[in-house]
Coordinates of C-alpha atoms and ligand atoms in Angstrom, one line a residue:
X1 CA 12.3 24.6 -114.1
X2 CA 9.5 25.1 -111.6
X3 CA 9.4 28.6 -110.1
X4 CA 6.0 29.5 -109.8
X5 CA 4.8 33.0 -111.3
X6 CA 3.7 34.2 -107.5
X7 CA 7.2 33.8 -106.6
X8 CA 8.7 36.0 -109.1
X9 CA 10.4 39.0 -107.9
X10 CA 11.4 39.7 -111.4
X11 CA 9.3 42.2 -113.8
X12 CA 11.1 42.1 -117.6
X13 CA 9.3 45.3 -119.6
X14 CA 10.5 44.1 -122.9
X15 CA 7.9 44.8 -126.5
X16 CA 10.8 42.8 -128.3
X17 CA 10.4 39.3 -128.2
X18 CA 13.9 38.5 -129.4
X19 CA 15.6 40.9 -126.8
X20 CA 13.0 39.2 -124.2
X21 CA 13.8 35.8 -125.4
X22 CA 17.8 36.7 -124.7
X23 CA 17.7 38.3 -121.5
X24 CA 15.4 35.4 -120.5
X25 CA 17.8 33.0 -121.1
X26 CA 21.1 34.8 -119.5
X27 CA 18.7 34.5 -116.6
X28 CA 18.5 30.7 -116.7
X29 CA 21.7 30.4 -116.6
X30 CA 22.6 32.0 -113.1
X31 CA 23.4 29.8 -110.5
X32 CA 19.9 30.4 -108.8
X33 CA 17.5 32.1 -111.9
X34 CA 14.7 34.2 -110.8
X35 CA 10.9 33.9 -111.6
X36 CA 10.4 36.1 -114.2
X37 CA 7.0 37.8 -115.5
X38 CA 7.2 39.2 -118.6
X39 CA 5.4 42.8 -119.8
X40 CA 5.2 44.1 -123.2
X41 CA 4.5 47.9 -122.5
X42 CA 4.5 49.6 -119.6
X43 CA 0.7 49.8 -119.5
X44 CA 1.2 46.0 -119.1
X45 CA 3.7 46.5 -116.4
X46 CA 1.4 48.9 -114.2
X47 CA -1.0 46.3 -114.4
X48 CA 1.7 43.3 -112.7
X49 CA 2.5 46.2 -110.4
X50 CA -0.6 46.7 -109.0
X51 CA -1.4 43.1 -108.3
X52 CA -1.3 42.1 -104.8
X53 CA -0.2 38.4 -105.8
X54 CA 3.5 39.7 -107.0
X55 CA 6.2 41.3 -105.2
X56 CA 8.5 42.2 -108.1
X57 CA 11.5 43.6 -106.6
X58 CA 13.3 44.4 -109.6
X59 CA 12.4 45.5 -112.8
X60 CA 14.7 45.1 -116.3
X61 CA 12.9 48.2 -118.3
X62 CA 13.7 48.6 -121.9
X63 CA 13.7 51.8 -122.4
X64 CA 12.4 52.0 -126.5
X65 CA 9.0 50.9 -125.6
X66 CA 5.9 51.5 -127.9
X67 CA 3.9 53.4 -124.9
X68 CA 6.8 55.0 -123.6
X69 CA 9.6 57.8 -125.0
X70 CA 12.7 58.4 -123.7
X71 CA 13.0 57.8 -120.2
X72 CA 9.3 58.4 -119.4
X73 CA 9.2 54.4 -118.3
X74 CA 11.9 54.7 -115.9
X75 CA 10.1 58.1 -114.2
X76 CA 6.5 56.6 -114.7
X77 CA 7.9 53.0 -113.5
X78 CA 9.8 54.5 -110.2
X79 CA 6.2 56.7 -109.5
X80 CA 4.2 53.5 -109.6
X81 CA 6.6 51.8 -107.4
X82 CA 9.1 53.9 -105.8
X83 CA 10.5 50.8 -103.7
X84 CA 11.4 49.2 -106.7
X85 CA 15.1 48.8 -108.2
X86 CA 14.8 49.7 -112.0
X87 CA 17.7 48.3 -114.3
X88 CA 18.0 50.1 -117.6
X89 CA 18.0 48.3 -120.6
X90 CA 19.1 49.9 -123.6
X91 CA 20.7 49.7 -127.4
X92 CA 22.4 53.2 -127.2
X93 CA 25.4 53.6 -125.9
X94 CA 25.2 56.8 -124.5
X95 CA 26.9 58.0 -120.9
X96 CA 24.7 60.9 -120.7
X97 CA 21.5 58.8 -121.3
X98 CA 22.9 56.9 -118.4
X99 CA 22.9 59.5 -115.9
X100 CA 19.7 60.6 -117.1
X101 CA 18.3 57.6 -116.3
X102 CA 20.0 57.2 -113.0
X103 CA 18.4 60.9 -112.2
X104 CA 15.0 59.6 -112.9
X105 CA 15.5 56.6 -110.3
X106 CA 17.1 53.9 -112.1
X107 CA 19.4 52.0 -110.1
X108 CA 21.5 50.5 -113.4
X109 CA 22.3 50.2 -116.5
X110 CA 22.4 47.9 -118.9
X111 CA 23.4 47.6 -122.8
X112 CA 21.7 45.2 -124.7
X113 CA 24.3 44.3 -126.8
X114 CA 26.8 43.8 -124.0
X115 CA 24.7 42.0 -121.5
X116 CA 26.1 38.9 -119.8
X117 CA 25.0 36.5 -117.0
X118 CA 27.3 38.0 -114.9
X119 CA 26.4 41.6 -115.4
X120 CA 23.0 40.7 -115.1
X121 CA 23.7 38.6 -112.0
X122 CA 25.8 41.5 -110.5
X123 CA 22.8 44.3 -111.3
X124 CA 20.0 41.8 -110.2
X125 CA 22.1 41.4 -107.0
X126 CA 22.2 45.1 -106.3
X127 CA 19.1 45.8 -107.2
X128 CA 18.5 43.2 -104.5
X129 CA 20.6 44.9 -101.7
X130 CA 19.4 48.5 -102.3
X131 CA 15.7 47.1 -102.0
X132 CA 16.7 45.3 -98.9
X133 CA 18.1 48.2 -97.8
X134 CA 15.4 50.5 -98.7
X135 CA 12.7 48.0 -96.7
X136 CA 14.9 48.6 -93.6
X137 CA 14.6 52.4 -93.7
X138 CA 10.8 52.1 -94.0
X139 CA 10.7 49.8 -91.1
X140 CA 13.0 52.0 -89.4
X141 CA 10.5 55.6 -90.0
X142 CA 7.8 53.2 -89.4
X143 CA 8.8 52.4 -85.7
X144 CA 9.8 56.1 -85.2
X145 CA 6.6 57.3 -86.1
X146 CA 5.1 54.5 -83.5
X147 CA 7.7 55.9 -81.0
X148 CA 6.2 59.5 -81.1
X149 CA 2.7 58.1 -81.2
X150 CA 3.6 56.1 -78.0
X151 CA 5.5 59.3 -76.0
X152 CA 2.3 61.7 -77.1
X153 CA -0.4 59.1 -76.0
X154 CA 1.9 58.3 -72.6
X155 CA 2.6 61.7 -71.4
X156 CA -0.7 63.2 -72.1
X157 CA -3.0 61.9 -68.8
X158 CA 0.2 62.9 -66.5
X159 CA 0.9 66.1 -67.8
X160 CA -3.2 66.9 -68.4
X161 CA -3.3 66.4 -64.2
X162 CA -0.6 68.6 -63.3
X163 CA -2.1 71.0 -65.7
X164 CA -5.2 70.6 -63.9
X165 CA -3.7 70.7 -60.5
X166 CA -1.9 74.3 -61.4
X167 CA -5.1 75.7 -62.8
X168 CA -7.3 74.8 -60.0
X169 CA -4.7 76.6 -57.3
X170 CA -4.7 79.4 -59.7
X171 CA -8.2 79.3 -59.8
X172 CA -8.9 79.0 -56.2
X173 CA -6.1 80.2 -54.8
X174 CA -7.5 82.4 -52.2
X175 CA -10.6 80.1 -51.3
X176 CA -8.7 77.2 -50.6
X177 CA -7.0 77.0 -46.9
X178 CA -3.4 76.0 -46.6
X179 CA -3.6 72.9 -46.1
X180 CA -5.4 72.1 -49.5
X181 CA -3.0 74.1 -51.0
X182 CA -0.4 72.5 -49.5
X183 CA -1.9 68.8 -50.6
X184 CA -2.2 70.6 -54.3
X185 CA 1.3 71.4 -54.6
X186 CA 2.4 68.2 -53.2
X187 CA -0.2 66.4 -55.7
X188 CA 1.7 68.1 -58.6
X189 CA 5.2 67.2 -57.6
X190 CA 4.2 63.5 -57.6
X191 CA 2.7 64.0 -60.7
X192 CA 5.5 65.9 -62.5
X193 CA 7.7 63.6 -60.5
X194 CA 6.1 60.8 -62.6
X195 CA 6.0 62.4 -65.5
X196 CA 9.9 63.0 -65.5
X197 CA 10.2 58.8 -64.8
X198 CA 8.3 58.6 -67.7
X199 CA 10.5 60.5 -69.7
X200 CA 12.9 58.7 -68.7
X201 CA 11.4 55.6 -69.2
X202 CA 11.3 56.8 -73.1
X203 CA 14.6 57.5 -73.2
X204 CA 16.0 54.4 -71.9
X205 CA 13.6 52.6 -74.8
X206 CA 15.1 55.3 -77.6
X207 CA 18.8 54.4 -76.7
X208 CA 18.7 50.9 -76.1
X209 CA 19.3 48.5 -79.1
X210 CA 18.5 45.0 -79.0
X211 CA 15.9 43.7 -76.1
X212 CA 18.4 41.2 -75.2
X213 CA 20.5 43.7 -74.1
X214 CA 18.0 45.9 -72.2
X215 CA 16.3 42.5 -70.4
X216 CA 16.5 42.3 -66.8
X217 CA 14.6 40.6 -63.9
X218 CA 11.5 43.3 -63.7
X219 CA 9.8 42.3 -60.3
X220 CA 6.0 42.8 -61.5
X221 CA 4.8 43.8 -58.0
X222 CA 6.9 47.2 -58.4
X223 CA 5.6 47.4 -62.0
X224 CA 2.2 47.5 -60.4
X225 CA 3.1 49.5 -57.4
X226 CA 4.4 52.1 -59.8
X227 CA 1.5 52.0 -62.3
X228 CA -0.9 52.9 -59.3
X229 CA 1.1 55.9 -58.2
X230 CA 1.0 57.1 -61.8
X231 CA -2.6 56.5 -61.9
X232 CA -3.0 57.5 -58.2
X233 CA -5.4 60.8 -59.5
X234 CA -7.2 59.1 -61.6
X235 CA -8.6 56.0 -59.5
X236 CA -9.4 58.3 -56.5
X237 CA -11.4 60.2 -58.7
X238 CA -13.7 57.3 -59.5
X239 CA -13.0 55.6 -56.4
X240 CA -11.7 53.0 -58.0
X241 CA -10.2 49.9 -56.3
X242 CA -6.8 48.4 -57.6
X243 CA -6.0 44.9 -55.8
X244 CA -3.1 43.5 -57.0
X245 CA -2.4 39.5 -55.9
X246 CA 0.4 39.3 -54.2
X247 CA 3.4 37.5 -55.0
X248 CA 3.4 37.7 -58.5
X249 CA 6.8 36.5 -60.6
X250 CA 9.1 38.5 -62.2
X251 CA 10.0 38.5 -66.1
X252 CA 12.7 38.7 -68.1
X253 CA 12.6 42.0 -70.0
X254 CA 12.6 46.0 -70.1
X255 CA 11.6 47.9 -67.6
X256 CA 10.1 50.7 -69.4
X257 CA 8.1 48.5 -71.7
X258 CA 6.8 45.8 -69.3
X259 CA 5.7 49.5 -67.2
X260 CA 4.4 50.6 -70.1
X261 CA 2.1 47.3 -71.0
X262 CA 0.6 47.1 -67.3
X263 CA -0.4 51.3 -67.1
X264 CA -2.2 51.0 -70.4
X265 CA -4.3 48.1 -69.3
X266 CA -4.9 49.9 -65.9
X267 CA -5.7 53.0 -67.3
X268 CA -7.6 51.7 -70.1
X269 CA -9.9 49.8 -67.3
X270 CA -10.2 53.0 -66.2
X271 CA -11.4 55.0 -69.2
X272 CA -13.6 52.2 -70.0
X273 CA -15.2 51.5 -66.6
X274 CA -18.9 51.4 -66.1
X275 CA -20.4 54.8 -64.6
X276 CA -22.9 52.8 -62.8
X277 CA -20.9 50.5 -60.3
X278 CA -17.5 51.3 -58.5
X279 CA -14.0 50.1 -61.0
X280 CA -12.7 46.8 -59.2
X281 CA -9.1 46.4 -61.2
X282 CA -8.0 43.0 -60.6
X283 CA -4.2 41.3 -61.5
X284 CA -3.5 37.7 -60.7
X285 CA -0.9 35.8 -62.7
X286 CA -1.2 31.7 -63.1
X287 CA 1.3 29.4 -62.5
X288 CA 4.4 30.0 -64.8
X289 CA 4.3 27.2 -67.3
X290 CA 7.1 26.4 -70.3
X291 CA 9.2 29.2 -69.2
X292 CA 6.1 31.6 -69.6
X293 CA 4.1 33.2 -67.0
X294 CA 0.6 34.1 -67.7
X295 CA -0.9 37.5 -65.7
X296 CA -4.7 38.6 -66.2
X297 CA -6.2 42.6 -65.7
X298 CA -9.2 42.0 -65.2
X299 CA -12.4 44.9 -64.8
X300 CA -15.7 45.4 -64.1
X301 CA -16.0 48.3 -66.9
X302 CA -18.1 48.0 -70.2
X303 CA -16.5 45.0 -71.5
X304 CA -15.2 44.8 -75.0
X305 CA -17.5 43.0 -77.6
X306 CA -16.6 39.7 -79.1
X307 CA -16.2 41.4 -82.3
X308 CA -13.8 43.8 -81.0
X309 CA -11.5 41.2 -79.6
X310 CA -8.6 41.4 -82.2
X311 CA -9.0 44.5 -84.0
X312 CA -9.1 46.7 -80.3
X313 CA -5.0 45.7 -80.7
X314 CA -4.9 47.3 -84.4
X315 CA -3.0 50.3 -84.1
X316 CA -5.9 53.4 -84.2
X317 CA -8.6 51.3 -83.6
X318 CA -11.2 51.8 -81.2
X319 CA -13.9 49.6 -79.8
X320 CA -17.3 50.6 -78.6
X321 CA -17.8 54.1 -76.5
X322 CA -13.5 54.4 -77.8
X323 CA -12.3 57.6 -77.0
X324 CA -8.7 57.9 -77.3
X325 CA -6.5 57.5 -80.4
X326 CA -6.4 53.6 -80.9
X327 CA -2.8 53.6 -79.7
X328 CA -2.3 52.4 -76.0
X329 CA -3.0 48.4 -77.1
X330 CA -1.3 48.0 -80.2
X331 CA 2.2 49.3 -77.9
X332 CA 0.6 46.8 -75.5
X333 CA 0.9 44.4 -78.1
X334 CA 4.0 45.2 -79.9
X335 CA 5.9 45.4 -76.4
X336 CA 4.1 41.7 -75.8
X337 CA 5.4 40.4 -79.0
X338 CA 8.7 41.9 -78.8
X339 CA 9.3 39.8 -75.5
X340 CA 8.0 36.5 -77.0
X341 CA 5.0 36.8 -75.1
X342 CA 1.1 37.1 -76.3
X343 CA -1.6 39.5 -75.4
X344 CA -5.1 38.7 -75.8
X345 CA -9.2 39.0 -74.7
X346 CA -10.5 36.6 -72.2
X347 CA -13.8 35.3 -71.2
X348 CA -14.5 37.5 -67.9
X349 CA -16.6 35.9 -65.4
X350 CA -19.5 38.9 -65.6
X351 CA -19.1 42.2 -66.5
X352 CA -16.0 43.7 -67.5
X353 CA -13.3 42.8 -69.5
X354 CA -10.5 40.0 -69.1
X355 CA -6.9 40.8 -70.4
X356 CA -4.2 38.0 -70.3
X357 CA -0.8 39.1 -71.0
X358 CA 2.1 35.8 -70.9
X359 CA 5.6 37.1 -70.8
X360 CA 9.2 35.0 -70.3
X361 CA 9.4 34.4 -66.6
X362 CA 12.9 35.6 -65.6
X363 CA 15.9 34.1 -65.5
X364 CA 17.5 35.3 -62.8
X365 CA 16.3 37.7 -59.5
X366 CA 14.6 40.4 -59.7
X367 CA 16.5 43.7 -60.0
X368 CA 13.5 46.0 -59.9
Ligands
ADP401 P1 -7.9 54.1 -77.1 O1 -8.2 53.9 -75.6 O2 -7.0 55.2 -77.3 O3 -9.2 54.1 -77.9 P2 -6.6 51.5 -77.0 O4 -5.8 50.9 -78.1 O5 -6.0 51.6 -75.7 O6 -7.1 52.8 -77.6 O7 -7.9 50.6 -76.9 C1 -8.6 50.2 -78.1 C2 -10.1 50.0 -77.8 O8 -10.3 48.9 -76.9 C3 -10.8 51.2 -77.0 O9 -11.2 52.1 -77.9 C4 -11.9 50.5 -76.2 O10 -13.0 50.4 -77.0 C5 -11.4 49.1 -76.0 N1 -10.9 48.8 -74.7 C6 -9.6 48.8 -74.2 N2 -9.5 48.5 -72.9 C7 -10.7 48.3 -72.5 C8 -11.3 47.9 -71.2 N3 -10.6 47.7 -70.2 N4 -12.7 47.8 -71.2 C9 -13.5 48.1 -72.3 N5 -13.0 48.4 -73.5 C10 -11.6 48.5 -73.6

């Protein structure tokens, strides 16, 4: 048999080599026998546990082991590795042992001197499942917890100028004349007015399911058009320039993502400009190639160092002079990704930076 030991998904913690030796070979004799690694104590078994070069999915725990009472392996076991599936194995036949050992986090159990291939198959199998199903769930609170991370980081600058906007009519309220409180409150509305699409935006991306069925023709010059009226405040106040080519394509995807990609890399240019010459913003796209179309935001801001060039996408990283929370390119990136596409750091010509984005150019008109 050639399995190699890396591959093993197995961890037998078994101090009697005769019950080892028999367990061992019930597993050789499933139709498709696991890699096993074998630990005499569960010292031992810590040890396999904490190295990176397994990824033991199931462990078959004696429960009589010399460094280890009762059911202390099965609670200590589960602590170490709460992902994985523990099957009891033990001489007593006791239903009340059982359930304890269920209590603790075992998943099965197993009696030594009943044991078969089959009910070793049928435990290993779902042991299997539950960790499969247990992996999901993680992924699932993992992308929740991106989600919020995402809405928080979004709705900040918006909200943060309509917060500004009130207090400043507060403020100055009898100093300023009627028209400049007139243009204030109209400011705000646009503001909360975008704030609200972006809500919305969110909400669309929490009840969709797959990105197949979300994908649409998303006409890239509204994109833009919509990221500068979101980010209307903010380039005034630096008297920054957005020029936008015209006639760039459309892709094939979701709205409120490809949105989302395009005002993080504007806004970004933004917080990252350089205080000493006015923000140019430039987006061009090349000619769609293989079904792909690639589109470049480029600035004439700080620049990113070549060092910085992958790990800026890491999520909560920040490069040099960073001053948010690390989030806004890692969504960039995962939103990229998720439509097939690939986001990455350019050589700019000069100053600045150079982002190229390539995303699936769309199969059918554009509907927004
Ligand atoms: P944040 O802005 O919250 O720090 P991001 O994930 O949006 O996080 O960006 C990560 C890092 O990439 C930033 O900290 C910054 O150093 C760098 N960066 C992003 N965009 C630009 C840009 N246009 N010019 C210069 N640096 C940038």
């Amino acid at each position: 048999m050639n399995r190699s030991l890396d591959a093993a998904d197995v961890l037998l913690v078994e101090d009697n080599d005769g019950d080892a030796l028999i367990v061992q070979e019930l597993l050789e004799e499933l139709g498709a026998p696991p890699a096993v690694v074998r630990a005499h104590d569960l010292a031992e078994a810590r040890e396999f546990l904490a190295d990176p070069s397994f990824a033991f999915v199931v462990a078959l725990l004696d429960v009589g082991l010399p460094d280890a009472t009762g059911l202390t392996g099965v609670t200590e076991l589960h602590a170490a590795a709460p992902g994985l599936a523990i099957v009891v194995l033990t001489g007593h036949d006791s239903d009340e042992l059982a359930q304890r050992a269920l209590q603790e986090g075992a998943q099965d159990f197993l009696r030594k001197d009943r044991i078969d291939a089959e009910h070793l198959d049928r435990a290993l199998r779902f042991a299997r499942e539950r960790a499969r199903q247990t992996e999901g769930l993680r992924t699932s609170r993992e992308e929740l917890a991106r989600f919020a991370h995402l809405v928080a980081h979004d709705l900040k600058s918006p909200l943060a100028s309509v917060v500004g906007m009130l207090d400043l009519l507060e403020v100055q309220w009898t100093e300023l004349t009627d028209s400049s409180r007139r243009d204030l409150v109209e400011r705000t509305q646009t503001a909360a007015t975008r704030l609200a699409e972006l809500v919305d935006s969110f909400l669309a991306l929490a009840e969709s399911t797959t990105l197949e069925d979300r994908a649409v023709a998303v006409d890239l010059d509204g994109v833009l058009g919509w990221v500068q009226g979101v980010l209307e405040r903010d380039l005034a106040a630096v008297e920054a320039t957005l020029v936008v080519s015209s006639g760039l394509p459309a892709v094939q995807g979701a709205v409120p993502g490809i949105r989302q990609v395009f005002l993080n890399l504007v806004s970004n240019a933004v917080k990252y400009r350089d205080p000493g010459r006015n923000l140019l913003v430039e987006v061009h796209a090349h000619d769609p190639e293989d079904g792909m179309v690639e589109i470049v935001v480029e600035d004439n801001g700080r620049g990113i160092r070549d060092e910085d060039r992958e790990s800026i996408f890491e999520l909560g990283v920040r490069g040099a002079h960073g001053s948010g929370a690390g989030v806004g390119l890692s969504a960039v990136r995962h939103v990229v990704e998720e439509h097939g596409g690939r986001v990455w750091v350019g050589d700019g010509h000069g100053p600045g930076s150079r982002f190229h984005v390539s995303l699936p150019v769309a199969v059918t008109a554009a509907e927004v």
